[in-house]
JSON list of C-alpha atoms in Angstrom, two decimals:
[
{"chain": "A", "resi": 10, "resn": "CYS", "atom": "CA", "xyz": [-10.07, -13.72, -34.38]},
{"chain": "A", "resi": 11, "resn": "PRO", "atom": "CA", "xyz": [-10.97, -15.41, -31.13]},
{"chain": "A", "resi": 12, "resn": "ALA", "atom": "CA", "xyz": [-13.39, -13.53, -28.92]},
{"chain": "A", "resi": 13, "resn": "GLY", "atom": "CA", "xyz": [-12.35, -12.14, -25.56]},
{"chain": "A", "resi": 14, "resn": "ASP", "atom": "CA", "xyz": [-9.62, -10.05, -24.06]},
{"chain": "A", "resi": 15, "resn": "PRO", "atom": "CA", "xyz": [-6.16, -11.39, -25.04]},
{"chain": "A", "resi": 16, "resn": "SER", "atom": "CA", "xyz": [-4.64, -9.82, -21.94]},
{"chain": "A", "resi": 17, "resn": "ALA", "atom": "CA", "xyz": [-7.00, -11.71, -19.62]},
{"chain": "A", "resi": 18, "resn": "PRO", "atom": "CA", "xyz": [-5.62, -14.68, -17.69]},
{"chain": "A", "resi": 19, "resn": "VAL", "atom": "CA", "xyz": [-7.11, -18.14, -18.35]},
{"chain": "A", "resi": 20, "resn": "PHE", "atom": "CA", "xyz": [-7.83, -20.53, -15.47]},
{"chain": "A", "resi": 21, "resn": "SER", "atom": "CA", "xyz": [-6.99, -24.14, -16.35]},
{"chain": "A", "resi": 22, "resn": "SER", "atom": "CA", "xyz": [-6.67, -27.09, -14.01]},
{"chain": "A", "resi": 23, "resn": "VAL", "atom": "CA", "xyz": [-5.97, -30.80, -13.76]},
{"chain": "A", "resi": 24, "resn": "PRO", "atom": "CA", "xyz": [-8.45, -32.31, -13.11]},
{"chain": "A", "resi": 25, "resn": "ALA", "atom": "CA", "xyz": [-10.87, -30.08, -14.96]},
{"chain": "A", "resi": 26, "resn": "PRO", "atom": "CA", "xyz": [-13.44, -27.98, -13.09]},
{"chain": "A", "resi": 27, "resn": "GLY", "atom": "CA", "xyz": [-16.57, -30.00, -12.32]},
{"chain": "A", "resi": 28, "resn": "SER", "atom": "CA", "xyz": [-14.55, -33.16, -11.62]},
{"chain": "A", "resi": 29, "resn": "THR", "atom": "CA", "xyz": [-15.00, -35.22, -8.46]},
{"chain": "A", "resi": 30, "resn": "LEU", "atom": "CA", "xyz": [-11.93, -35.46, -6.24]},
{"chain": "A", "resi": 31, "resn": "ASN", "atom": "CA", "xyz": [-11.90, -38.70, -4.25]},
{"chain": "A", "resi": 32, "resn": "CYS", "atom": "CA", "xyz": [-9.91, -39.10, -1.07]},
{"chain": "A", "resi": 33, "resn": "ASP", "atom": "CA", "xyz": [-10.86, -42.55, 0.14]},
{"chain": "A", "resi": 34, "resn": "GLY", "atom": "CA", "xyz": [-8.87, -44.35, 2.81]},
{"chain": "A", "resi": 35, "resn": "ASP", "atom": "CA", "xyz": [-8.99, -46.10, 6.15]},
{"chain": "A", "resi": 36, "resn": "ALA", "atom": "CA", "xyz": [-11.77, -44.94, 8.46]},
{"chain": "A", "resi": 37, "resn": "GLY", "atom": "CA", "xyz": [-10.80, -41.99, 10.67]},
{"chain": "A", "resi": 38, "resn": "THR", "atom": "CA", "xyz": [-7.60, -41.13, 8.79]},
{"chain": "A", "resi": 39, "resn": "THR", "atom": "CA", "xyz": [-6.85, -37.86, 7.03]},
{"chain": "A", "resi": 40, "resn": "GLU", "atom": "CA", "xyz": [-6.21, -38.32, 3.31]},
{"chain": "A", "resi": 41, "resn": "THR", "atom": "CA", "xyz": [-5.24, -35.69, 0.75]},
{"chain": "A", "resi": 42, "resn": "THR", "atom": "CA", "xyz": [-6.10, -34.93, -2.82]},
{"chain": "A", "resi": 43, "resn": "SER", "atom": "CA", "xyz": [-5.00, -32.08, -5.05]},
{"chain": "A", "resi": 44, "resn": "VAL", "atom": "CA", "xyz": [-5.77, -29.85, -8.01]},
{"chain": "A", "resi": 45, "resn": "THR", "atom": "CA", "xyz": [-3.07, -28.24, -10.15]},
{"chain": "A", "resi": 46, "resn": "VAL", "atom": "CA", "xyz": [-4.01, -24.77, -11.42]},
{"chain": "A", "resi": 47, "resn": "THR", "atom": "CA", "xyz": [-2.26, -23.26, -14.45]},
{"chain": "A", "resi": 48, "resn": "ASN", "atom": "CA", "xyz": [-2.56, -19.83, -16.06]},
{"chain": "A", "resi": 49, "resn": "THR", "atom": "CA", "xyz": [-2.91, -20.69, -19.76]},
{"chain": "A", "resi": 50, "resn": "GLY", "atom": "CA", "xyz": [-3.43, -17.11, -20.95]},
{"chain": "A", "resi": 51, "resn": "ASP", "atom": "CA", "xyz": [-1.74, -15.56, -23.96]},
{"chain": "A", "resi": 52, "resn": "ALA", "atom": "CA", "xyz": [2.05, -15.86, -23.62]},
{"chain": "A", "resi": 53, "resn": "VAL", "atom": "CA", "xyz": [2.69, -12.36, -25.04]},
{"chain": "A", "resi": 54, "resn": "THR", "atom": "CA", "xyz": [-0.14, -10.23, -23.67]},
{"chain": "A", "resi": 55, "resn": "GLY", "atom": "CA", "xyz": [-1.60, -12.41, -20.88]},
{"chain": "A", "resi": 56, "resn": "GLY", "atom": "CA", "xyz": [-1.83, -11.06, -17.37]},
{"chain": "A", "resi": 57, "resn": "PRO", "atom": "CA", "xyz": [-1.37, -12.74, -14.01]},
{"chain": "A", "resi": 58, "resn": "LEU", "atom": "CA", "xyz": [-4.09, -15.03, -12.65]},
{"chain": "A", "resi": 59, "resn": "THR", "atom": "CA", "xyz": [-5.38, -14.35, -9.15]},
{"chain": "A", "resi": 60, "resn": "PHE", "atom": "CA", "xyz": [-7.60, -16.90, -7.45]},
{"chain": "A", "resi": 61, "resn": "SER", "atom": "CA", "xyz": [-8.86, -17.86, -4.03]},
{"chain": "A", "resi": 62, "resn": "CYS", "atom": "CA", "xyz": [-10.37, -21.28, -3.24]},
{"chain": "A", "resi": 63, "resn": "THR", "atom": "CA", "xyz": [-12.43, -22.42, -0.28]},
{"chain": "A", "resi": 64, "resn": "ALA", "atom": "CA", "xyz": [-13.59, -25.88, 0.79]},
{"chain": "A", "resi": 65, "resn": "ALA", "atom": "CA", "xyz": [-17.11, -26.55, 2.03]},
{"chain": "A", "resi": 66, "resn": "GLY", "atom": "CA", "xyz": [-18.33, -29.71, 3.71]},
{"chain": "A", "resi": 67, "resn": "ALA", "atom": "CA", "xyz": [-17.66, -31.47, 6.99]},
{"chain": "A", "resi": 68, "resn": "GLY", "atom": "CA", "xyz": [-14.15, -32.90, 7.17]},
{"chain": "A", "resi": 69, "resn": "PHE", "atom": "CA", "xyz": [-12.71, -31.03, 4.15]},
{"chain": "A", "resi": 70, "resn": "SER", "atom": "CA", "xyz": [-10.13, -28.25, 4.28]},
{"chain": "A", "resi": 71, "resn": "ILE", "atom": "CA", "xyz": [-7.54, -26.64, 2.03]},
{"chain": "A", "resi": 72, "resn": "THR", "atom": "CA", "xyz": [-4.08, -27.19, 3.51]},
{"chain": "A", "resi": 73, "resn": "SER", "atom": "CA", "xyz": [-1.93, -25.29, 1.00]},
{"chain": "A", "resi": 74, "resn": "GLY", "atom": "CA", "xyz": [-1.99, -23.43, -2.30]},
{"chain": "A", "resi": 75, "resn": "GLY", "atom": "CA", "xyz": [-5.58, -22.23, -2.01]},
{"chain": "A", "resi": 76, "resn": "SER", "atom": "CA", "xyz": [-4.85, -18.74, -3.28]},
{"chain": "A", "resi": 77, "resn": "SER", "atom": "CA", "xyz": [-2.50, -16.81, -5.51]},
{"chain": "A", "resi": 78, "resn": "ALA", "atom": "CA", "xyz": [-1.92, -13.09, -5.77]},
{"chain": "A", "resi": 79, "resn": "GLY", "atom": "CA", "xyz": [-0.55, -13.35, -9.30]},
{"chain": "A", "resi": 80, "resn": "LEU", "atom": "CA", "xyz": [0.16, -16.60, -11.12]},
{"chain": "A", "resi": 81, "resn": "ALA", "atom": "CA", "xyz": [2.17, -15.73, -14.23]},
{"chain": "A", "resi": 82, "resn": "VAL", "atom": "CA", "xyz": [1.23, -17.07, -17.67]},
{"chain": "A", "resi": 83, "resn": "GLY", "atom": "CA", "xyz": [2.41, -20.68, -17.96]},
{"chain": "A", "resi": 84, "resn": "ALA", "atom": "CA", "xyz": [2.99, -21.03, -14.22]},
{"chain": "A", "resi": 85, "resn": "SER", "atom": "CA", "xyz": [1.23, -23.66, -12.09]},
{"chain": "A", "resi": 86, "resn": "GLN", "atom": "CA", "xyz": [0.25, -24.02, -8.47]},
{"chain": "A", "resi": 87, "resn": "THR", "atom": "CA", "xyz": [-1.03, -27.07, -6.59]},
{"chain": "A", "resi": 88, "resn": "ILE", "atom": "CA", "xyz": [-3.99, -26.82, -4.24]},
{"chain": "A", "resi": 89, "resn": "ASN", "atom": "CA", "xyz": [-3.86, -29.53, -1.54]},
{"chain": "A", "resi": 90, "resn": "ILE", "atom": "CA", "xyz": [-7.12, -30.59, 0.09]},
{"chain": "A", "resi": 91, "resn": "ALA", "atom": "CA", "xyz": [-7.30, -32.65, 3.31]},
{"chain": "A", "resi": 92, "resn": "CYS", "atom": "CA", "xyz": [-10.23, -35.01, 3.89]},
{"chain": "A", "resi": 93, "resn": "VAL", "atom": "CA", "xyz": [-11.16, -36.79, 7.12]},
{"chain": "A", "resi": 94, "resn": "VAL", "atom": "CA", "xyz": [-12.43, -40.24, 6.08]},
{"chain": "A", "resi": 95, "resn": "PRO", "atom": "CA", "xyz": [-15.78, -41.17, 7.68]},
{"chain": "A", "resi": 96, "resn": "ALA", "atom": "CA", "xyz": [-16.36, -44.35, 9.69]},
{"chain": "A", "resi": 97, "resn": "GLU", "atom": "CA", "xyz": [-16.56, -47.68, 7.90]},
{"chain": "A", "resi": 98, "resn": "GLY", "atom": "CA", "xyz": [-20.10, -48.36, 6.71]},
{"chain": "A", "resi": 99, "resn": "ALA", "atom": "CA", "xyz": [-21.06, -44.68, 6.96]},
{"chain": "A", "resi": 100, "resn": "PRO", "atom": "CA", "xyz": [-22.22, -42.88, 3.81]},
{"chain": "A", "resi": 101, "resn": "ALA", "atom": "CA", "xyz": [-19.62, -40.99, 1.80]},
{"chain": "A", "resi": 102, "resn": "ALA", "atom": "CA", "xyz": [-18.73, -37.51, 3.04]},
{"chain": "A", "resi": 103, "resn": "THR", "atom": "CA", "xyz": [-19.25, -34.93, 0.31]},
{"chain": "A", "resi": 104, "resn": "GLY", "atom": "CA", "xyz": [-18.25, -31.34, -0.18]},
{"chain": "A", "resi": 105, "resn": "THR", "atom": "CA", "xyz": [-17.05, -28.82, -2.74]},
{"chain": "A", "resi": 106, "resn": "VAL", "atom": "CA", "xyz": [-14.06, -26.64, -3.51]},
{"chain": "A", "resi": 107, "resn": "THR", "atom": "CA", "xyz": [-15.05, -23.34, -5.11]},
{"chain": "A", "resi": 108, "resn": "CYS", "atom": "CA", "xyz": [-12.56, -20.86, -6.54]},
{"chain": "A", "resi": 109, "resn": "THR", "atom": "CA", "xyz": [-13.04, -17.20, -7.40]},
{"chain": "A", "resi": 110, "resn": "THR", "atom": "CA", "xyz": [-10.77, -15.87, -10.13]},
{"chain": "A", "resi": 111, "resn": "ASN", "atom": "CA", "xyz": [-10.01, -12.74, -12.10]},
{"chain": "A", "resi": 112, "resn": "ALA", "atom": "CA", "xyz": [-10.44, -14.84, -15.27]},
{"chain": "A", "resi": 113, "resn": "GLY", "atom": "CA", "xyz": [-14.21, -14.44, -15.28]},
{"chain": "A", "resi": 114, "resn": "THR", "atom": "CA", "xyz": [-14.90, -18.03, -14.15]},
{"chain": "A", "resi": 115, "resn": "THR", "atom": "CA", "xyz": [-15.87, -19.70, -10.88]},
{"chain": "A", "resi": 116, "resn": "PRO", "atom": "CA", "xyz": [-14.43, -23.22, -11.06]},
{"chain": "A", "resi": 117, "resn": "THR", "atom": "CA", "xyz": [-16.00, -25.77, -8.71]},
{"chain": "A", "resi": 118, "resn": "TYR", "atom": "CA", "xyz": [-14.82, -29.27, -7.79]},
{"chain": "A", "resi": 119, "resn": "ASN", "atom": "CA", "xyz": [-16.85, -31.95, -6.02]},
{"chain": "A", "resi": 120, "resn": "LEU", "atom": "CA", "xyz": [-15.29, -33.76, -3.06]},
{"chain": "A", "resi": 121, "resn": "SER", "atom": "CA", "xyz": [-16.04, -37.30, -1.92]},
{"chain": "A", "resi": 122, "resn": "SER", "atom": "CA", "xyz": [-14.51, -39.37, 0.88]},
{"chain": "A", "resi": 123, "resn": "LEU", "atom": "CA", "xyz": [-15.47, -42.95, 1.67]},
{"chain": "A", "resi": 124, "resn": "ALA", "atom": "CA", "xyz": [-13.95, -45.47, 4.09]},
{"chain": "A", "resi": 125, "resn": "GLN", "atom": "CA", "xyz": [-12.34, -48.49, 2.49]},
{"chain": "A", "resi": 126, "resn": "THR", "atom": "CA", "xyz": [-14.07, -51.70, 3.47]},
{"chain": "A", "resi": 127, "resn": "LEU", "atom": "CA", "xyz": [-11.61, -54.09, 5.01]},
{"chain": "A", "resi": 128, "resn": "PRO", "atom": "CA", "xyz": [-11.86, -57.75, 3.94]},
{"chain": "A", "resi": 129, "resn": "ASP", "atom": "CA", "xyz": [-12.89, -60.38, 6.47]},
{"chain": "A", "resi": 130, "resn": "PRO", "atom": "CA", "xyz": [-9.91, -61.84, 8.30]},
{"chain": "A", "resi": 131, "resn": "VAL", "atom": "CA", "xyz": [-8.57, -65.13, 7.00]},
{"chain": "A", "resi": 132, "resn": "PRO", "atom": "CA", "xyz": [-9.65, -67.90, 9.38]},
{"chain": "A", "resi": 133, "resn": "GLN", "atom": "CA", "xyz": [-6.76, -69.53, 11.21]},
{"chain": "A", "resi": 134, "resn": "PRO", "atom": "CA", "xyz": [-6.80, -73.20, 12.23]},
{"chain": "A", "resi": 135, "resn": "ASN", "atom": "CA", "xyz": [-7.16, -73.97, 15.91]},
{"chain": "A", "resi": 136, "resn": "VAL", "atom": "CA", "xyz": [-3.84, -74.95, 17.39]},
{"chain": "A", "resi": 137, "resn": "VAL", "atom": "CA", "xyz": [-3.84, -77.59, 20.09]},
{"chain": "A", "resi": 138, "resn": "PRO", "atom": "CA", "xyz": [-0.92, -76.97, 22.41]},
{"chain": "A", "resi": 139, "resn": "ALA", "atom": "CA", "xyz": [1.11, -80.11, 23.00]},
{"chain": "A", "resi": 140, "resn": "SER", "atom": "CA", "xyz": [4.11, -78.81, 24.85]},
{"chain": "A", "resi": 141, "resn": "SER", "atom": "CA", "xyz": [3.05, -79.25, 28.47]},
{"chain": "A", "resi": 142, "resn": "LEU", "atom": "CA", "xyz": [5.18, -81.39, 30.81]},
{"chain": "A", "resi": 143, "resn": "TRP", "atom": "CA", "xyz": [2.56, -84.19, 30.93]},
{"chain": "A", "resi": 144, "resn": "SER", "atom": "CA", "xyz": [2.29, -84.36, 27.15]},
{"chain": "A", "resi": 145, "resn": "LYS", "atom": "CA", "xyz": [6.10, -84.62, 26.86]},
{"chain": "A", "resi": 146, "resn": "LEU", "atom": "CA", "xyz": [6.22, -87.40, 29.47]},
{"chain": "A", "resi": 147, "resn": "ALA", "atom": "CA", "xyz": [3.40, -89.25, 27.70]},
{"chain": "A", "resi": 148, "resn": "LEU", "atom": "CA", "xyz": [5.22, -89.01, 24.37]},
{"chain": "A", "resi": 149, "resn": "ILE", "atom": "CA", "xyz": [8.50, -90.22, 25.89]},
{"chain": "A", "resi": 150, "resn": "GLY", "atom": "CA", "xyz": [6.67, -93.10, 27.59]},
{"chain": "A", "resi": 151, "resn": "LEU", "atom": "CA", "xyz": [4.92, -94.08, 24.35]},
{"chain": "A", "resi": 152, "resn": "LEU", "atom": "CA", "xyz": [8.16, -94.08, 22.38]},
{"chain": "A", "resi": 153, "resn": "ALA", "atom": "CA", "xyz": [10.00, -96.02, 25.13]},
{"chain": "A", "resi": 154, "resn": "GLY", "atom": "CA", "xyz": [7.20, -98.62, 25.26]},
{"chain": "A", "resi": 155, "resn": "LEU", "atom": "CA", "xyz": [7.22, -98.97, 21.47]},
{"chain": "A", "resi": 156, "resn": "GLY", "atom": "CA", "xyz": [11.01, -99.35, 21.50]},
{"chain": "A", "resi": 157, "resn": "ILE", "atom": "CA", "xyz": [10.90, -102.05, 24.19]},
{"chain": "A", "resi": 158, "resn": "ALA", "atom": "CA", "xyz": [8.19, -103.90, 22.25]},
{"chain": "A", "resi": 159, "resn": "VAL", "atom": "CA", "xyz": [10.22, -103.85, 19.00]},
{"chain": "A", "resi": 160, "resn": "VAL", "atom": "CA", "xyz": [13.40, -105.04, 20.76]},
{"chain": "A", "resi": 161, "resn": "GLY", "atom": "CA", "xyz": [11.39, -107.78, 22.55]},
{"chain": "A", "resi": 162, "resn": "PHE", "atom": "CA", "xyz": [9.86, -109.07, 19.30]},
{"chain": "A", "resi": 163, "resn": "ARG", "atom": "CA", "xyz": [13.26, -109.08, 17.55]},
{"chain": "A", "resi": 164, "resn": "ARG", "atom": "CA", "xyz": [14.83, -111.23, 20.30]},
{"chain": "A", "resi": 165, "resn": "SER", "atom": "CA", "xyz": [12.11, -113.80, 20.27]}
]
């Protein structure tokens, strides 16, 4: 027989507790990451899972699904976490999400947010503008002179 109370709820999540949740993105933007919580208790005798999660760390907050008054056996709930991405070149922002449950566990998740480094811009060739009035007149004059020279050599 397995040990424990068969009527107790069981906290299960994807990703597993102890995992690091990354929400990297462009500097200064708000990115989101999530955890899906499931009550995997006994289908016949299992009770509802109650939990409450809080985020700690600058720039991290739970936007939805951070608590449940009674998650039935087999049911799932998604916890959405918002992260404000730090400036480019700044160290990664870190924090934690800690949940209290009636399942006898205190699951904790690590949070990390880092700005994506943008690649250097592709160098563009220098464009020399050649559409001024004087450049057009010079081109017309050059072509006219070349045409006159060709006609003159053909007649001689």
